[in-house]
JSON list of C-alpha atoms in Angstrom, two decimals:
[
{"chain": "Q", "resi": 285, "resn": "UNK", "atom": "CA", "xyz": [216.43, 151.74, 73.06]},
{"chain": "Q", "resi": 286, "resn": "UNK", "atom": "CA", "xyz": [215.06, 151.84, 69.65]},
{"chain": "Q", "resi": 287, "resn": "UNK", "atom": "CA", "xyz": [211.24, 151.26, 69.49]},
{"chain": "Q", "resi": 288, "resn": "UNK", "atom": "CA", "xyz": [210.41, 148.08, 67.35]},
{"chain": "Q", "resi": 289, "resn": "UNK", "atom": "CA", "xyz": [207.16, 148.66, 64.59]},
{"chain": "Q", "resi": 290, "resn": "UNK", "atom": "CA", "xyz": [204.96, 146.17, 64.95]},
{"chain": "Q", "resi": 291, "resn": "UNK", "atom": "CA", "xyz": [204.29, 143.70, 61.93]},
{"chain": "Q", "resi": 292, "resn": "UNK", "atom": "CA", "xyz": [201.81, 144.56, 59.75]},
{"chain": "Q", "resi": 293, "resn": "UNK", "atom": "CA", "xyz": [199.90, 142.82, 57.47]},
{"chain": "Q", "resi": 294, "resn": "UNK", "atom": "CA", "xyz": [201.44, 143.67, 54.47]},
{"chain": "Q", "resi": 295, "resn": "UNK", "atom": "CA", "xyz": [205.27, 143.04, 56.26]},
{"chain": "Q", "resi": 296, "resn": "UNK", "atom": "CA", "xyz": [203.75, 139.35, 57.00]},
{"chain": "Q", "resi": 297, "resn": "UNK", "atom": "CA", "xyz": [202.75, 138.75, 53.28]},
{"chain": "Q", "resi": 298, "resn": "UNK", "atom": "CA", "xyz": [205.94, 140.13, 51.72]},
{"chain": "Q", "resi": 299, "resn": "UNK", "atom": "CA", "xyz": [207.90, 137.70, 54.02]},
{"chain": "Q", "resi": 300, "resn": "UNK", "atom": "CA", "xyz": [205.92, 134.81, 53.17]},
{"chain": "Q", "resi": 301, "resn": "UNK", "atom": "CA", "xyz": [205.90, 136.00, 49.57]},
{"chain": "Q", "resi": 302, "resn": "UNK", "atom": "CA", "xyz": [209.50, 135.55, 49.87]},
{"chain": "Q", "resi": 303, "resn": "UNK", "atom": "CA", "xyz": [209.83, 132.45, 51.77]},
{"chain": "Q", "resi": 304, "resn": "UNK", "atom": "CA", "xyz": [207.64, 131.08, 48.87]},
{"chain": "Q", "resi": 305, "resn": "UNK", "atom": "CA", "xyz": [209.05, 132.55, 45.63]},
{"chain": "Q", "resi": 306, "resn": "UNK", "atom": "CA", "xyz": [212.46, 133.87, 46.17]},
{"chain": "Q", "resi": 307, "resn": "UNK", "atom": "CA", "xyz": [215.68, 132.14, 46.29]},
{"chain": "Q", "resi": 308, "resn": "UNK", "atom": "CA", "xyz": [217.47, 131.36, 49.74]},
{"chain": "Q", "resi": 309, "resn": "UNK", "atom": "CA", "xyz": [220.06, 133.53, 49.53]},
{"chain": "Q", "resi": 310, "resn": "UNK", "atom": "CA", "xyz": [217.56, 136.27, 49.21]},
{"chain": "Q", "resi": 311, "resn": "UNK", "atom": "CA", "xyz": [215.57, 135.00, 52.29]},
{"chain": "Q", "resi": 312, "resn": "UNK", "atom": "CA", "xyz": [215.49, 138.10, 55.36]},
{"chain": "Q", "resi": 313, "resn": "UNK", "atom": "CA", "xyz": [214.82, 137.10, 58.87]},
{"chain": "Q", "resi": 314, "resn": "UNK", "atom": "CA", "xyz": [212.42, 138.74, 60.75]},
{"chain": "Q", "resi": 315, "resn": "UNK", "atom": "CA", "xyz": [212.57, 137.72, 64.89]},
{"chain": "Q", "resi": 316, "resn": "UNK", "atom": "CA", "xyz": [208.82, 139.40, 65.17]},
{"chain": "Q", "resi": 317, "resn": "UNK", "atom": "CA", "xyz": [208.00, 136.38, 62.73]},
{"chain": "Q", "resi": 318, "resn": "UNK", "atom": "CA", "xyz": [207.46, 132.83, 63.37]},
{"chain": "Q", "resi": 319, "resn": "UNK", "atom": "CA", "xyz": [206.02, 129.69, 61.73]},
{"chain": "Q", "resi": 320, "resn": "UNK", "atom": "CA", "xyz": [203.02, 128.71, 62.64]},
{"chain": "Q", "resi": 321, "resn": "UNK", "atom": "CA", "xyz": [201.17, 125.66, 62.69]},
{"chain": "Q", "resi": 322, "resn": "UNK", "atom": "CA", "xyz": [198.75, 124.42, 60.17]},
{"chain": "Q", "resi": 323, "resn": "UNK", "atom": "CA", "xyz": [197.76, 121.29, 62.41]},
{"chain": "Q", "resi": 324, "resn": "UNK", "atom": "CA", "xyz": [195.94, 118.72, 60.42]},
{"chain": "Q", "resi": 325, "resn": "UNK", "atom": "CA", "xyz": [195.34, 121.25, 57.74]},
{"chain": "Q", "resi": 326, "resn": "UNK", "atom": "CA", "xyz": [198.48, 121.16, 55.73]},
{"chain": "Q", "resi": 327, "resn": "UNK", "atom": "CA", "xyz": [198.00, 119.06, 52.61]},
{"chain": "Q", "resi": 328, "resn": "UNK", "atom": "CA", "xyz": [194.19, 118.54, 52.73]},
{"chain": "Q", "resi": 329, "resn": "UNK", "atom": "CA", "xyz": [191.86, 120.47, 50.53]},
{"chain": "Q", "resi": 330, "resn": "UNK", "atom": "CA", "xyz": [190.06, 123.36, 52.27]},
{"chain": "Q", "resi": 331, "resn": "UNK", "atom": "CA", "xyz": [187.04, 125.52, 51.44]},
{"chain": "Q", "resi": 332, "resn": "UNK", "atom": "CA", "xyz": [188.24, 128.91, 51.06]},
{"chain": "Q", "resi": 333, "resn": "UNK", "atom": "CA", "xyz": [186.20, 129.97, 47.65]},
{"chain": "Q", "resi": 334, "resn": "UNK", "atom": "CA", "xyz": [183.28, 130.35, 46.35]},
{"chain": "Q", "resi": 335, "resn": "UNK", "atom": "CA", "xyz": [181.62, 130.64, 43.24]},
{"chain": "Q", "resi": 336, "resn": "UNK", "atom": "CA", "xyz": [183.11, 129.37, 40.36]},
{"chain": "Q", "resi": 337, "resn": "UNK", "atom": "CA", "xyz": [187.10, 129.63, 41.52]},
{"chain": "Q", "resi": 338, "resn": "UNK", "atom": "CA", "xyz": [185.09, 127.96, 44.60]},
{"chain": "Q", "resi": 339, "resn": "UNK", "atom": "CA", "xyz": [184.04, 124.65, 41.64]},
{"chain": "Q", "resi": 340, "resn": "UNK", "atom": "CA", "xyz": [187.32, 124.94, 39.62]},
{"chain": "Q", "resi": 341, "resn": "UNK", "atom": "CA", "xyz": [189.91, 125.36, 42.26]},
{"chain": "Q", "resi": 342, "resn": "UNK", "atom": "CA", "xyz": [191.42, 122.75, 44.67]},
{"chain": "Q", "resi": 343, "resn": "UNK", "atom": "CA", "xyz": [192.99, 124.79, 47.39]},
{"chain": "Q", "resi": 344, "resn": "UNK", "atom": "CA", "xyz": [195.37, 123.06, 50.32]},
{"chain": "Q", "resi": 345, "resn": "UNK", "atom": "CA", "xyz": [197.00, 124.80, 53.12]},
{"chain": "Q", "resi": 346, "resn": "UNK", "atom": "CA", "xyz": [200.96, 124.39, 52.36]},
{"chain": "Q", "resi": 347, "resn": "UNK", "atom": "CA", "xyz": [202.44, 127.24, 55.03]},
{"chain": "Q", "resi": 348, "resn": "UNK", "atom": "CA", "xyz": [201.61, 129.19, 58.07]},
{"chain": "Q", "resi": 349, "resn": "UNK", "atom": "CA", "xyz": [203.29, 132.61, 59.60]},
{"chain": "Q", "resi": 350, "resn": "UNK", "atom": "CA", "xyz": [202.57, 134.09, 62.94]},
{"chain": "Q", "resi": 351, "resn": "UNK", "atom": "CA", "xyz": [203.51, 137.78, 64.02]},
{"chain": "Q", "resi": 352, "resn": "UNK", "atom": "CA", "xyz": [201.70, 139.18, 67.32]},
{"chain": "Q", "resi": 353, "resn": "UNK", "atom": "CA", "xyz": [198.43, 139.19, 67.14]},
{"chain": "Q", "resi": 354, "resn": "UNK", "atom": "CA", "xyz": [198.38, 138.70, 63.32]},
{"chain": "Q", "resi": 355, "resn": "UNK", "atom": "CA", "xyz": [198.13, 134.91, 61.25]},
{"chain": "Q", "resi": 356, "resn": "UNK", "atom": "CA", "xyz": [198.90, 134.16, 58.16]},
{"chain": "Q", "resi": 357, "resn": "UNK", "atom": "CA", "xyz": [198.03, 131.42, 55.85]},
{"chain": "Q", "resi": 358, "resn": "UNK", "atom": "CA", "xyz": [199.77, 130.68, 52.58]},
{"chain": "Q", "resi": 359, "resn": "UNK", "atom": "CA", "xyz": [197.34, 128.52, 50.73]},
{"chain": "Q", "resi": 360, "resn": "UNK", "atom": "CA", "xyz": [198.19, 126.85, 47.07]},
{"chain": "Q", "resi": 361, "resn": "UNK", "atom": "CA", "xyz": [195.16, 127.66, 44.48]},
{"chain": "Q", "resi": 362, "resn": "UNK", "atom": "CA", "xyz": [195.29, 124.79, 41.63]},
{"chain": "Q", "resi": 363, "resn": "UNK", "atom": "CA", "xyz": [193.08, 125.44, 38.83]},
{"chain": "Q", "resi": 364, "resn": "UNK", "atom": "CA", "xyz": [191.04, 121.85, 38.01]},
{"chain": "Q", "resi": 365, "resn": "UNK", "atom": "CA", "xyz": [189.39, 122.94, 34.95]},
{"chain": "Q", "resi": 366, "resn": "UNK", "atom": "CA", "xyz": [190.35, 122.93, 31.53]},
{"chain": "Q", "resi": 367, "resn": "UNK", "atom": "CA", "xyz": [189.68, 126.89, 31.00]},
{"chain": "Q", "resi": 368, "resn": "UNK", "atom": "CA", "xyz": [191.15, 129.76, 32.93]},
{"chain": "Q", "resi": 369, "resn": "UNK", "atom": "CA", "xyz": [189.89, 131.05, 35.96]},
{"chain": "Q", "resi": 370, "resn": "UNK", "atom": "CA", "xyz": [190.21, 134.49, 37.19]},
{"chain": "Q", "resi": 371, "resn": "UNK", "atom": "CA", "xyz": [190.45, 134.75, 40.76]},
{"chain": "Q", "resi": 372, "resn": "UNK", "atom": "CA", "xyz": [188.50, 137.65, 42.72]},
{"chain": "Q", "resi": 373, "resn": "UNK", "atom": "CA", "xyz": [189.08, 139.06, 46.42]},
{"chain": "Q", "resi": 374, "resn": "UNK", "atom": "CA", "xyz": [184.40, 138.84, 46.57]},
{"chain": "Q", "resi": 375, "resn": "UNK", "atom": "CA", "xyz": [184.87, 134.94, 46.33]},
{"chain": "Q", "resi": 376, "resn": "UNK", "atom": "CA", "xyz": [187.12, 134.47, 49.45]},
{"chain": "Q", "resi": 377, "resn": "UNK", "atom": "CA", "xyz": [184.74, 132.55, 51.25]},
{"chain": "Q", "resi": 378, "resn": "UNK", "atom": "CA", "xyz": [186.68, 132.55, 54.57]},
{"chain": "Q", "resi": 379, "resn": "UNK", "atom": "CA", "xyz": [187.21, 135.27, 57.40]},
{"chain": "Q", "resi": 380, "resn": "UNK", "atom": "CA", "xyz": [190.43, 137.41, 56.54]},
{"chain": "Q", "resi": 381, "resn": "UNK", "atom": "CA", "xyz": [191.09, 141.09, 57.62]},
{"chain": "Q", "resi": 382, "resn": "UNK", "atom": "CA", "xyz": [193.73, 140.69, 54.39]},
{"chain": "Q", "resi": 383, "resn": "UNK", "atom": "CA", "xyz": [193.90, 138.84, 51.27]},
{"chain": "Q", "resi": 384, "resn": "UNK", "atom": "CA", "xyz": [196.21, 138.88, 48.09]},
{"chain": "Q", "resi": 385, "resn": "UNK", "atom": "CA", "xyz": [196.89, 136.27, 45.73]},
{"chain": "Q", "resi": 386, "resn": "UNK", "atom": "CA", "xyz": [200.37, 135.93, 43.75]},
{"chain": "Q", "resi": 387, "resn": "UNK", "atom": "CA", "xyz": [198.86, 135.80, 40.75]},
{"chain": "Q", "resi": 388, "resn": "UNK", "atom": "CA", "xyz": [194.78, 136.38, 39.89]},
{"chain": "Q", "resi": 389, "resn": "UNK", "atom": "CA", "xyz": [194.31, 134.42, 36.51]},
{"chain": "Q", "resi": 390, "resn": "UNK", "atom": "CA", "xyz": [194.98, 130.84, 36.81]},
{"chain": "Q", "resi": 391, "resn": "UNK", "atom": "CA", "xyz": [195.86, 128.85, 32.90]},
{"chain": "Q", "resi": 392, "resn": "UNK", "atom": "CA", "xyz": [193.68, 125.57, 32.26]},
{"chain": "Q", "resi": 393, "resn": "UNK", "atom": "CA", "xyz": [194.37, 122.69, 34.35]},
{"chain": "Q", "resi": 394, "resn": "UNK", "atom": "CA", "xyz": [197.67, 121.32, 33.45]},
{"chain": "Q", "resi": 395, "resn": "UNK", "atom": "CA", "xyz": [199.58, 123.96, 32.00]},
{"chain": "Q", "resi": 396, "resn": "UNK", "atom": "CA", "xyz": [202.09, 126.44, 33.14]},
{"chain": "Q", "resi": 397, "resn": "UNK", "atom": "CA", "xyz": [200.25, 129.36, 35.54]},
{"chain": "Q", "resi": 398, "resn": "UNK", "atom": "CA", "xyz": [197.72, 126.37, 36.38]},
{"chain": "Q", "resi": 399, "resn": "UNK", "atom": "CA", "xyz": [198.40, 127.37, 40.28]},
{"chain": "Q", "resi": 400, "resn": "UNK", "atom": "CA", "xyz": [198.51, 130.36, 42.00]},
{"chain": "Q", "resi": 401, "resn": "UNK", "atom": "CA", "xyz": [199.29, 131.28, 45.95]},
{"chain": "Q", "resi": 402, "resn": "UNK", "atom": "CA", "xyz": [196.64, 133.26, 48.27]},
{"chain": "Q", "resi": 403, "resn": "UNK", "atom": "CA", "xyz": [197.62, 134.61, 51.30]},
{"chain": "Q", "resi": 404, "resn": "UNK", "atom": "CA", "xyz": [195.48, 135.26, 53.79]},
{"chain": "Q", "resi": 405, "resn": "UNK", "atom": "CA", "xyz": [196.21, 137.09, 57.08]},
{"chain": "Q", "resi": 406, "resn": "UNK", "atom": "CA", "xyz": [193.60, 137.37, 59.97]},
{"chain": "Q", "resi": 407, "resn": "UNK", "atom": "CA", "xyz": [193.71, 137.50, 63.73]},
{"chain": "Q", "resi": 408, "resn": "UNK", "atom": "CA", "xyz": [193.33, 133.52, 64.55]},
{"chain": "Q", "resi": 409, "resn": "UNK", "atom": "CA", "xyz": [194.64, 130.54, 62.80]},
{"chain": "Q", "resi": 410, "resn": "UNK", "atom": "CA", "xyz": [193.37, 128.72, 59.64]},
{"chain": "Q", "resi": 411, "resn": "UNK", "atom": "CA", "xyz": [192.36, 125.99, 61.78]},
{"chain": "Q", "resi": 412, "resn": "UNK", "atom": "CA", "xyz": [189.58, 128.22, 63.17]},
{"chain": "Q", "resi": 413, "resn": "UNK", "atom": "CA", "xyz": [188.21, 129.55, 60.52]},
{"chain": "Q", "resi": 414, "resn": "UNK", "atom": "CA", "xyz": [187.82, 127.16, 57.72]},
{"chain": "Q", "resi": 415, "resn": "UNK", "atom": "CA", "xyz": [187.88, 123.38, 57.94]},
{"chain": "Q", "resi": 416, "resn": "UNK", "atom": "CA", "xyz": [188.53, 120.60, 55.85]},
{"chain": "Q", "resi": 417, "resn": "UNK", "atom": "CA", "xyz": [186.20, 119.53, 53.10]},
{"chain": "Q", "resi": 418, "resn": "UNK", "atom": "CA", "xyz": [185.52, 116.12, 54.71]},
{"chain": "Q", "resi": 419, "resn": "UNK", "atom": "CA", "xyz": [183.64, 118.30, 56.90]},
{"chain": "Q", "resi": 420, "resn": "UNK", "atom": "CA", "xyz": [180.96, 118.92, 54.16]},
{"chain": "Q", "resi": 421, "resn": "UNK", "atom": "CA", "xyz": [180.99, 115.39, 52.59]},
{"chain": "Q", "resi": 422, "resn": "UNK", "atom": "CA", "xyz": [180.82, 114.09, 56.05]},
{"chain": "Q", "resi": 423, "resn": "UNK", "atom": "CA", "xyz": [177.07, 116.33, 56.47]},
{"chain": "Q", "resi": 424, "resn": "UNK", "atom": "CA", "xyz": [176.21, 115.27, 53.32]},
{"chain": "Q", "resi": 425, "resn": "UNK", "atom": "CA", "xyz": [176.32, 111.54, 54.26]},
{"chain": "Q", "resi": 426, "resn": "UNK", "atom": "CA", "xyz": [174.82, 112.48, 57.48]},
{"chain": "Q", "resi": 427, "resn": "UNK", "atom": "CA", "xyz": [172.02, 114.22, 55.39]},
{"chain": "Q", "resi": 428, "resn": "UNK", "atom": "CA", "xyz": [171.46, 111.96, 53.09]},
{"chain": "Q", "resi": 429, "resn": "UNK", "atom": "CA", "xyz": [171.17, 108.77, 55.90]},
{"chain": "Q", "resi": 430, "resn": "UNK", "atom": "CA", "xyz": [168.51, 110.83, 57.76]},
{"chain": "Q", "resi": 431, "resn": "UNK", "atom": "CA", "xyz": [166.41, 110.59, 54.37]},
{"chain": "Q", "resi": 432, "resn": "UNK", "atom": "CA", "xyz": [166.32, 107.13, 54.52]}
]
């Protein structure tokens, strides 16, 4: 029997690449690749930047591949501000053995090339490594009643 090659992290992003960008009919299925499961992630702005894509991006969650012991998260990158941002691989402020984005320079807010997807493979589930920014508004309210 012929020996099946594992998935590799670059396999995992092309397929989601394609799942995201190319037409149906154009769509390859891959058995050593499944959906995964965002949980309570998927639509809710995340943390996954820092610096000052980190202030002028709103990033959600919108897909999630699986492939042995690899994850992958597809998350949408929406510029906010009303200049360009350039996106850079230093200010992925999450755990990730691999990152690309789709595109790395993000138009102002509102115009065409506003938004941008960033894939991010690593060996557990987004739901483990990041979570939602409630999280830090919700320490910030906890801070901030301790002052009183």
């Amino acid at each position: 029997p012929a020996k099946v090659a594992p998935v590799t992290p670059i396999t995992l992003t092309r397929y989601a690449a394609q799942r995201m960008y190319a037409p149906a009919r154009l769509h390859k299925d891959d058995p050593r690749i499944t959906t995964a499961n965002l949980n309570d992630l998927q639509g809710k702005s995340v943390r996954a930047l820092k610096g000052i894509a980190g202030v002028h991006a709103e990033i959600t969650p919108v897909i999630a591949y699986r492939a042995g012991n690899l994850q992958l998260a597809a998350l949408l990158v929406r510029n906010t501000a009303a200049t360009p941002v350039k996106l850079n691989y230093l200010d992925v402020n999450i755990p990730f053995s691999h990152v690309t984005y789709q595109h790395h320079n993000l138009a102002p807010a509102g115009q065409p090339g506003d938004r941008t997807i960033m894939y991010v493979v690593n060996d557990r589930p987004l739901s483990e490594t990041l979570v939602p920014w409630t999280y830090y508004s919700d320490l910030a309210a906890a801070a901030s009643k301790k002052e009183k």
